[in-house]
Amino acid sequence: MKGSIGGFTLGTVIAVALSWGANKSILWAIIHGFLSWIYVIYYLLMK
């Protein structure tokens, strides 16, 4: 799959970074990483 490095896509990396910045929680960062672009869009809409 193009755009993925070791199973991580750009959406996953962005979601984890946003989640960590907002919550400072590894658990939430992992959960939001699985949700990927869904969480990124949610974060941008609810910010």
Coordinates of N, CA and C in Angstrom, one line a residue:
M1 N 0.8 -1.2 0.0 CA 0.0 0.0 0.0 C 0.9 1.2 0.0
K2 N 0.7 2.1 -0.9 CA 1.4 3.3 -1.0 C 1.1 4.3 0.2
G3 N 2.0 5.0 0.7 CA 1.8 5.9 1.7 C 1.8 5.3 3.1
S4 N 2.1 4.1 3.2 CA 2.2 3.5 4.6 C 3.7 3.0 4.8
I5 N 4.1 3.2 6.1 CA 5.4 2.8 6.5 C 5.2 1.8 7.7
G6 N 5.5 0.6 7.4 CA 5.4 -0.4 8.5 C 4.0 -0.5 9.1
G7 N 3.0 -0.3 8.3 CA 1.6 -0.4 8.7 C 1.0 0.9 9.3
F8 N 1.8 2.0 9.3 CA 1.3 3.3 9.8 C 1.1 4.2 8.6
T9 N -0.1 4.7 8.5 CA -0.4 5.7 7.5 C -0.3 7.1 8.0
L10 N -0.4 8.1 7.1 CA -0.3 9.5 7.5 C -1.4 9.8 8.5
G11 N -2.6 9.3 8.3 CA -3.8 9.5 9.1 C -3.5 9.0 10.5
T12 N -2.9 7.9 10.6 CA -2.6 7.3 12.0 C -1.7 8.2 12.7
V13 N -0.6 8.6 12.1 CA 0.4 9.4 12.7 C -0.2 10.8 13.2
I14 N -1.0 11.4 12.3 CA -1.6 12.7 12.7 C -2.6 12.5 13.8
A15 N -3.4 11.4 13.8 CA -4.4 11.1 14.9 C -3.6 10.9 16.2
V16 N -2.6 10.2 16.2 CA -1.8 9.9 17.5 C -1.2 11.2 18.0
A17 N -0.7 12.0 17.1 CA -0.1 13.3 17.5 C -1.1 14.2 18.1
L18 N -2.3 14.4 17.4 CA -3.3 15.2 17.9 C -3.9 14.7 19.3
S19 N -4.0 13.4 19.4 CA -4.6 12.8 20.6 C -3.6 13.0 21.8
W20 N -2.3 12.8 21.5 CA -1.3 13.0 22.6 C -1.3 14.5 23.0
G21 N -1.4 15.4 22.1 CA -1.4 16.8 22.4 C -2.6 17.2 23.2
A22 N -3.7 16.6 22.9 CA -4.9 17.0 23.6 C -5.1 16.3 25.0
N23 N -4.7 15.0 25.1 CA -5.0 14.2 26.2 C -3.8 13.7 27.1
K24 N -2.6 13.7 26.5 CA -1.4 13.2 27.2 C -1.6 11.8 27.7
S25 N -2.3 11.0 26.9 CA -2.6 9.6 27.3 C -2.2 8.6 26.2
I26 N -1.4 7.6 26.6 CA -1.0 6.6 25.6 C -2.2 5.8 25.2
L27 N -3.0 5.5 26.1 CA -4.2 4.7 25.8 C -5.1 5.4 24.7
W28 N -5.4 6.6 25.0 CA -6.2 7.4 24.0 C -5.5 7.6 22.7
A29 N -4.2 7.7 22.7 CA -3.4 7.9 21.5 C -3.5 6.6 20.6
I30 N -3.5 5.4 21.3 CA -3.6 4.2 20.6 C -5.0 4.0 20.0
I31 N -6.0 4.3 20.8 CA -7.4 4.2 20.3 C -7.6 5.1 19.1
H32 N -7.2 6.4 19.3 CA -7.3 7.3 18.2 C -6.5 7.0 17.0
G33 N -5.4 6.3 17.2 CA -4.6 5.8 16.1 C -5.3 4.8 15.2
F34 N -6.1 3.9 15.9 CA -6.9 2.9 15.2 C -8.0 3.6 14.4
L35 N -8.5 4.7 15.0 CA -9.6 5.4 14.3 C -9.1 6.2 13.1
S36 N -7.8 6.6 13.2 CA -7.1 7.3 12.1 C -7.8 8.6 11.6
W37 N -8.2 8.6 10.4 CA -8.8 9.8 9.8 C -10.1 10.2 10.4
I38 N -10.9 9.3 10.9 CA -12.1 9.6 11.6 C -11.9 10.5 12.8
Y39 N -10.8 10.2 13.6 CA -10.5 11.1 14.7 C -10.0 12.4 14.2
V40 N -9.1 12.4 13.2 CA -8.6 13.7 12.7 C -9.7 14.6 12.3
I41 N -10.7 14.1 11.5 CA -11.8 15.0 11.1 C -12.6 15.4 12.3
Y42 N -12.9 14.5 13.2 CA -13.6 14.8 14.4 C -12.9 15.9 15.2
Y43 N -11.6 15.8 15.4 CA -10.8 16.8 16.1 C -10.9 18.2 15.5
L44 N -10.8 18.2 14.2 CA -10.8 19.5 13.4 C -12.2 20.1 13.5
L45 N -13.3 19.3 13.5 CA -14.6 19.9 13.5 C -15.0 20.3 14.9
M46 N -14.5 19.7 16.0 CA -14.9 20.0 17.3 C -13.9 20.9 18.0
K47 N -12.8 21.3 17.4 CA -11.8 22.2 18.0 C -12.3 23.6 18.2

